[in-house]
Amino acid sequence: MSIKREPFVRISKRDGMARWKSWLIRLIAVVVSLMINAIIIYAISGLNPLLVYKEMFEGVFGTTRRMWAWIRDMMLLLCIAVGLAPAFKMRFWNIGAEGQILVGGIGAAACMIYLGSAGLPNWLLLVIMAAASLIAGAIWGMIPAVFKAQWNTNETLFTLMMNYIAIQLTSFFIPIWEHPAGSNTVGTINSVSKAGWFSPMFGQMYGLNVLIVVLLTIAMYIYLKYSKHGYEIGVVGESENTARYAAINVKKVVIRSMTLSGAICGLAGFLAVAGADHTISTDTSGGRGFIAIIVAWLAKFNTLVMVLIAAMIVFLDKGAIAIASKFQLSNDVSNILTGVILFFILGSEFFINYKLKFGFVHKEEKAK
Amino acid sequence: MKHLEYAIELRNITKRFGKVVANHNINLGLKKGEILSLLGENGSGKTTLMNMLSGIYYPDEGEIFVDGKLAEIRSPKDAFDLHIGMIHQHFKLVDVLTAAENIILGLNEKTVVDLKGVRKAVREICDRYGFVVEPDKKVYDMSVSEKQTLEIVKVLYRGADILILDEPTAVLTPQETRKLFAVMRNMRADGKSIVIITHKLHEVMEISDRVAVLRKGEYIGDIPTSETNPQQLTDMMVGRAVRLNIDRPQADEVTERLRVEHLTVTDIEGVKKLDDVSFTANAGEILGIAGIAGSGQKELLEAIAGLQQAAPESKITYIEPDGKELLMNGMKPIEIIKKGILLSFVPEDRFGMGLVGGMTITQNVMLRSYRRGKSPLLDQQFPKKLAEKIVNDLEVVTPDINRIPLRRLSGGNVQKVLVGREIEQSPTVLMTAYAVRGLDINTSYTIYNLLTEQKMKGVAVIYVGEDLDVLLELCDRILVLCAGKVSGIVDGRATTKEEVGLMMTHLGKPSEQELRESEQTDAPVHEEVKA
């Protein structure tokens, strides 16, 4: 007598998976998403998908200049994601990186504008700018942390709303720093003297960007994994009560870690102003503060893995723009393509964490 | 036709969760009109097996016969239709509804709810078996024992003939347990079949007709209760001979270590959780704390550990081995450490307070000692050695101390890590809350021995426990809490279970007469039904 009705699909949590297997699943997800994208591309434009992919690749890596633009953007995104790591590891949902970047950018731009003609050596000016950005970002990160520690306010809403204050603050400074008059933009700052601009390093335009961010990434990895502070962050993130039990000052850890997080995001503002745009606008952060959240999550707050994820996301973004202009596709089409790829990568995590068991598989087992 | 003497028959039942086999090829029958004890250590698969009868799980293999007919129990509703009712360890009641409302909840009656009829039916059930349920009382006003009674009445109202009780006595005082057993006997007399899950042996001996033993998911066997004894049952349960007594040596030197005076703790809503509690804990002594769950045990330990704020009039004095006194109330945990007071604390909520589930054993072991040294970086060697020592000394079973998050380990191993870490601090005061909750017999006795060992080393041990038998065997003195107040402090060697049980529910030591009455509570109810 057999049992008739079996649930067809059963979901159960996995005990963990070999690392190569989980990466294989992610790879499969990317391949499947590329195949689905191929269908979408063909259905919408009638183009040969392979041609489109090739163009995407060329659009990003085709020339040295393009490649460096890719590196520059990747470093900026990575910097923000690294900044988010201590907050997120503490389960403090800092979605205020946008604002922290902007105030950091304002700090850097202000120093460029007011100290640009003071005749300081460029390296000193850069150090002052970096310090201003760090401090501005730190304050922006510290405010919600203090409120959280003191009155247990919701950090998600708080940091989000701080973004809008930062945007308004930027809009406030634009008419003050307007150049040329009437343009309602700040324009390129110190376009002649290039004071406060990153100078090329190792013969590369963006050498300094790479150096700063790589050092930060490694330092943060060590900080989170091997330092006492990092350990405290981990404990507070898992259970505040356990932290109190272990005589950890939870308020202090929350404020300290969020200040650090804000400071690094502020430094990203410095990179954007001094190392890339040489101007400031409300678009300086350009949504990177939110994209960096995806980077940090996908990397499970491991800053070394963030390098890979940031590289991939910037590649997708730049590639999508390249094909949009080459084939006269609308930006929406590129967004769909990027969206599909991200959806599959995020979705693949489900298959890494859970196991699906189908009814018929089970009956085979029984037959043994 | 042979089936008909069985209310339920399980044949070759197997249930797996991933790679874990929770039940393997189990054959078990429940006779009509009997009380069957299902005995086994934690994780032996008792609850899983019963959950398959109540429709929560579905067996991977095997068949279930109810009243001799093949049954398919896919949901709790199917179970109800087959007249099977389960009373879970964690009650499934809606707090803001009354008893009567809870009883009819989910019955899907088509017309207007007939609360009047329900009340009448509830009263009939109560009269028949000797329950006391007030149909209009809100659940949030009920004591644990009342909630449990309500759960039983609920399944009876729904027509259950087969009742499954999952560790019903874990939350009851001895007096309440006796009442429950009286009711169970009445139900049996009425022809109901009952399965009681428990791992308390004396209860098995007292209430059941037959005992079935599970071990590690396997069915070991069954035996009529009258033909067995606790030692034999333990051996069946554990799979080898286990010594079932706790040594209680007397320490040579007993000195005052911790003096608590007028300790009062109020929660956020202004409710007094502890009210004017005074006692001393002595070095070289195990002080037991008894009380119904939630009588202020948690607050007491946390206040001493500096995790709960105490009212200003409270005074907690620590007496150093050399006699110097230190006032510790108002101190934060970090200040206690800085003063050099070696206070160890095994909290009730392991992952909520004592440990970090997502971290490895090594990382958990360094929770107390990670501050060592001036370097901003963590010392990697010391915690690793400490973790290895604890794993070896306490026989913690783990594939790896540096890779597996603690949460993946079984409850017993997790507890060993926690207790091991706290003892490795070489404390002068060791506080434990429900240190053996969820542990198997063997591990429990390991922990009792460790505590006694600490006591003999001159540590002041405070042991908050729920099993009165153990408290009575292990502790030198027992402080009984009743609703946040000290009901009394009794000598562990001289007191009785009845005395402590009464003190848990009524403030103050009971009189001779009260004690005598408490021993007889079950008799009248029982006779009424028979008559």
Short mmCIF file of C-alpha atoms in Angstrom, two decimals, chain B residues 73-322:
data_model
loop_
_atom_site.label_atom_id
_atom_site.label_comp_id
_atom_site.label_asym_id
_atom_site.label_seq_id
_atom_site.Cartn_x
_atom_site.Cartn_y
_atom_site.Cartn_z
CA ILE B 73 -3.01 12.62 8.51
CA ARG B 74 -1.98 15.55 6.40
CA SER B 75 -3.03 18.44 8.60
CA PRO B 76 -4.12 19.18 12.15
CA LYS B 77 -7.68 19.14 10.83
CA ASP B 78 -7.30 15.55 9.63
CA ALA B 79 -6.05 14.71 13.11
CA PHE B 80 -9.10 16.28 14.69
CA ASP B 81 -11.38 14.38 12.36
CA LEU B 82 -9.72 11.20 13.61
CA HIS B 83 -10.28 12.37 17.20
CA ILE B 84 -6.61 12.90 17.89
CA GLY B 85 -5.72 15.95 19.97
CA MET B 86 -2.27 17.14 20.91
CA ILE B 87 -1.36 19.52 23.73
CA HIS B 88 1.88 21.14 22.73
CA GLN B 89 4.67 22.20 25.00
CA HIS B 90 4.20 25.76 23.88
CA PHE B 91 0.56 26.63 24.18
CA LYS B 92 -1.33 27.66 21.11
CA LEU B 93 -3.81 30.08 22.62
CA VAL B 94 -4.82 33.61 21.76
CA ASP B 95 -4.04 35.80 24.74
CA VAL B 96 -6.72 38.44 24.28
CA LEU B 97 -9.58 35.99 23.87
CA THR B 98 -11.51 34.22 26.62
CA ALA B 99 -11.33 30.54 27.36
CA ALA B 100 -14.60 29.85 25.54
CA GLU B 101 -13.54 31.88 22.51
CA ASN B 102 -10.26 30.02 22.31
CA ILE B 103 -12.10 26.72 22.41
CA ILE B 104 -14.25 27.43 19.38
CA LEU B 105 -11.55 29.30 17.49
CA GLY B 106 -10.93 27.74 14.12
CA LEU B 107 -13.87 25.37 14.30
CA ASN B 108 -15.39 27.00 11.25
CA GLU B 109 -18.94 26.97 12.41
CA LYS B 110 -21.22 28.32 9.78
CA THR B 111 -23.79 30.19 11.80
CA VAL B 112 -23.46 32.69 14.60
CA VAL B 113 -21.15 31.55 17.33
CA ASP B 114 -23.12 29.98 20.14
CA LEU B 115 -21.02 30.93 23.14
CA LYS B 116 -23.75 29.91 25.51
CA GLY B 117 -23.71 26.37 24.19
CA VAL B 118 -19.94 26.32 24.39
CA ARG B 119 -20.01 27.38 28.02
CA LYS B 120 -22.44 24.61 28.81
CA ALA B 121 -20.38 22.00 26.99
CA VAL B 122 -17.21 23.22 28.67
CA ARG B 123 -18.86 22.95 32.06
CA GLU B 124 -19.94 19.39 31.28
CA ILE B 125 -16.41 18.40 30.30
CA CYS B 126 -15.03 20.03 33.42
CA ASP B 127 -17.51 18.27 35.69
CA ARG B 128 -16.85 14.97 34.09
CA TYR B 129 -13.08 14.94 34.52
CA GLY B 130 -12.51 17.32 37.38
CA PHE B 131 -11.13 20.34 35.53
CA VAL B 132 -11.56 23.90 36.65
CA VAL B 133 -11.98 26.30 33.74
CA GLU B 134 -13.70 29.66 33.83
CA PRO B 135 -15.14 30.08 30.32
CA ASP B 136 -15.09 33.88 30.42
CA LYS B 137 -11.60 34.36 31.78
CA LYS B 138 -9.15 35.96 29.37
CA VAL B 139 -6.11 33.87 28.58
CA TYR B 140 -3.69 36.63 29.59
CA ASP B 141 -5.14 36.45 33.11
CA MET B 142 -4.47 32.74 33.39
CA SER B 143 -1.62 30.96 35.10
CA VAL B 144 0.44 28.44 33.17
CA SER B 145 -1.47 25.61 34.72
CA GLU B 146 -4.83 27.15 33.79
CA LYS B 147 -3.67 27.61 30.21
CA GLN B 148 -2.69 23.98 30.05
CA THR B 149 -6.05 22.90 31.41
CA LEU B 150 -7.70 25.04 28.78
CA GLU B 151 -5.65 23.36 26.06
CA ILE B 152 -6.82 19.97 27.27
CA VAL B 153 -10.45 21.06 27.48
CA LYS B 154 -10.12 22.51 23.99
CA VAL B 155 -9.13 19.20 22.44
CA LEU B 156 -11.76 17.33 24.45
CA TYR B 157 -14.43 19.76 23.27
CA ARG B 158 -13.41 19.00 19.74
CA GLY B 159 -14.09 15.37 20.42
CA ALA B 160 -10.64 13.96 20.97
CA ASP B 161 -10.48 10.37 22.16
CA ILE B 162 -6.73 10.14 21.81
CA LEU B 163 -4.74 12.76 23.66
CA ILE B 164 -1.07 13.49 23.26
CA LEU B 165 0.58 15.62 25.93
CA ASP B 166 4.04 16.94 25.11
CA GLU B 167 6.02 17.42 28.32
CA PRO B 168 3.02 18.75 30.19
CA THR B 169 4.67 18.81 33.60
CA ALA B 170 7.70 20.85 32.64
CA VAL B 171 5.92 24.05 33.61
CA LEU B 172 3.95 22.84 36.63
CA THR B 173 4.55 22.76 40.37
CA PRO B 174 4.34 19.37 42.09
CA GLN B 175 0.82 20.17 43.30
CA GLU B 176 -0.34 21.15 39.83
CA THR B 177 1.28 18.06 38.40
CA ARG B 178 -0.65 15.92 40.83
CA LYS B 179 -3.90 17.56 39.78
CA LEU B 180 -3.08 16.98 36.14
CA PHE B 181 -2.36 13.32 36.81
CA ALA B 182 -5.69 12.97 38.63
CA VAL B 183 -7.46 14.38 35.60
CA MET B 184 -5.54 12.06 33.32
CA ARG B 185 -6.62 9.07 35.35
CA ASN B 186 -10.21 10.24 35.14
CA MET B 187 -9.94 10.50 31.39
CA ARG B 188 -8.50 7.02 31.18
CA ALA B 189 -11.40 5.74 33.27
CA ASP B 190 -13.66 7.30 30.66
CA GLY B 191 -12.00 5.29 27.91
CA LYS B 192 -9.65 7.88 26.47
CA SER B 193 -6.21 6.85 25.31
CA ILE B 194 -3.36 9.10 26.34
CA VAL B 195 0.27 9.49 25.32
CA ILE B 196 2.43 11.52 27.64
CA ILE B 197 5.86 12.65 26.50
CA THR B 198 8.29 13.20 29.33
CA HIS B 199 11.79 12.57 30.47
CA LYS B 200 11.05 12.68 34.17
CA LEU B 201 11.26 9.11 35.39
CA HIS B 202 9.33 9.39 38.61
CA GLU B 203 6.39 10.75 36.66
CA VAL B 204 6.56 7.88 34.26
CA MET B 205 6.41 5.48 37.16
CA GLU B 206 3.52 7.33 38.75
CA ILE B 207 1.13 7.88 35.89
CA SER B 208 1.59 5.45 33.06
CA ASP B 209 0.45 1.92 32.35
CA ARG B 210 3.14 1.24 29.82
CA VAL B 211 6.41 2.90 28.81
CA ALA B 212 7.81 3.08 25.29
CA VAL B 213 11.42 4.20 24.98
CA LEU B 214 13.03 5.97 22.06
CA ARG B 215 16.72 6.55 21.64
CA LYS B 216 18.32 8.55 18.85
CA GLY B 217 15.27 8.12 16.67
CA GLU B 218 15.12 4.36 17.15
CA TYR B 219 12.40 2.47 18.93
CA ILE B 220 14.06 0.62 21.81
CA GLY B 221 11.08 -1.21 23.24
CA ASP B 222 8.12 -1.00 25.53
CA ILE B 223 7.43 -2.43 28.93
CA PRO B 224 4.53 -2.36 31.40
CA THR B 225 5.30 0.23 34.08
CA SER B 226 4.65 -2.21 36.87
CA GLU B 227 7.47 -4.44 35.66
CA THR B 228 10.20 -1.85 35.51
CA ASN B 229 12.10 0.67 37.60
CA PRO B 230 13.79 4.02 36.99
CA GLN B 231 17.26 2.53 36.69
CA GLN B 232 16.20 0.11 33.98
CA LEU B 233 14.37 2.84 32.09
CA THR B 234 17.41 5.11 32.24
CA ASP B 235 19.60 2.38 30.89
CA MET B 236 17.16 1.84 28.02
CA MET B 237 17.00 5.54 27.36
CA VAL B 238 20.73 6.23 27.44
CA GLY B 239 21.85 2.88 26.08
CA ARG B 240 24.26 2.13 28.89
CA ALA B 241 24.25 2.11 32.66
CA VAL B 242 24.14 5.57 34.18
CA ARG B 243 24.60 6.41 37.82
CA LEU B 244 21.59 8.36 38.92
CA ASN B 245 22.60 10.22 42.01
CA ILE B 246 24.31 13.45 42.74
CA ASP B 247 27.05 13.70 45.32
CA ARG B 248 26.53 16.45 47.81
CA PRO B 249 29.73 16.77 49.80
CA GLN B 250 30.04 19.49 52.38
CA ALA B 251 32.75 22.07 51.79
CA ASP B 252 35.27 22.53 54.59
CA GLU B 253 34.93 26.25 54.66
CA VAL B 254 31.70 28.12 54.05
CA THR B 255 32.04 31.89 54.08
CA GLU B 256 29.87 34.77 52.99
CA ARG B 257 30.59 35.80 49.42
CA LEU B 258 27.62 37.78 48.17
CA ARG B 259 25.08 39.59 50.30
CA VAL B 260 21.89 40.81 48.67
CA GLU B 261 19.65 43.14 50.66
CA HIS B 262 16.28 44.62 49.76
CA LEU B 263 16.78 43.96 46.07
CA THR B 264 13.87 45.42 44.11
CA VAL B 265 13.65 45.43 40.33
CA THR B 266 10.90 47.07 38.32
CA ASP B 267 10.33 46.48 34.60
CA ILE B 268 9.59 49.15 31.97
CA GLU B 269 5.86 49.00 32.66
CA GLY B 270 6.45 49.63 36.35
CA VAL B 271 5.63 46.09 37.44
CA LYS B 272 7.74 44.86 40.32
CA LYS B 273 9.63 41.80 39.17
CA LEU B 274 11.58 41.47 42.40
CA ASP B 275 10.31 42.82 45.65
CA ASP B 276 12.60 43.32 48.62
CA VAL B 277 14.70 40.20 48.09
CA SER B 278 17.40 39.54 50.67
CA PHE B 279 19.75 36.56 50.95
CA THR B 280 23.38 35.62 51.07
CA ALA B 281 25.29 33.32 48.77
CA ASN B 282 28.18 31.57 50.43
CA ALA B 283 31.47 30.37 49.06
CA GLY B 284 31.57 26.60 49.23
CA GLU B 285 27.84 26.25 48.84
CA ILE B 286 25.31 25.77 46.09
CA LEU B 287 22.35 28.05 46.64
CA GLY B 288 19.35 26.80 44.70
CA ILE B 289 16.68 29.17 43.48
CA ALA B 290 13.27 27.58 43.02
CA GLY B 291 10.09 29.15 41.73
CA ILE B 292 7.47 28.95 39.02
CA ALA B 293 8.81 30.19 35.70
CA GLY B 294 8.85 33.98 35.65
CA SER B 295 8.90 34.54 39.41
CA GLY B 296 11.86 36.86 39.15
CA GLN B 297 14.73 34.39 38.69
CA LYS B 298 15.95 36.08 35.53
CA GLU B 299 15.84 39.54 37.07
CA LEU B 300 17.63 38.36 40.17
CA LEU B 301 20.65 37.02 38.31
CA GLU B 302 20.72 39.89 35.84
CA ALA B 303 20.60 42.46 38.62
CA ILE B 304 23.62 40.87 40.26
CA ALA B 305 25.44 40.74 36.91
CA GLY B 306 24.80 44.45 36.38
CA LEU B 307 22.44 43.89 33.45
CA GLN B 308 19.27 45.06 35.19
CA GLN B 309 18.79 48.26 37.03
CA ALA B 310 17.83 47.80 40.67
CA ALA B 311 15.83 50.23 42.80
CA PRO B 312 17.92 52.66 44.88
CA GLU B 313 17.25 50.96 48.20
CA SER B 314 18.76 47.69 46.93
CA LYS B 315 22.17 46.70 48.18
CA ILE B 316 24.43 44.03 46.69
CA THR B 317 27.67 43.49 48.59
CA TYR B 318 30.53 41.36 47.36
CA ILE B 319 32.82 40.00 50.05
CA GLU B 320 36.30 39.26 48.80
CA PRO B 321 38.03 36.09 50.00
CA ASP B 322 40.15 38.26 52.30
#
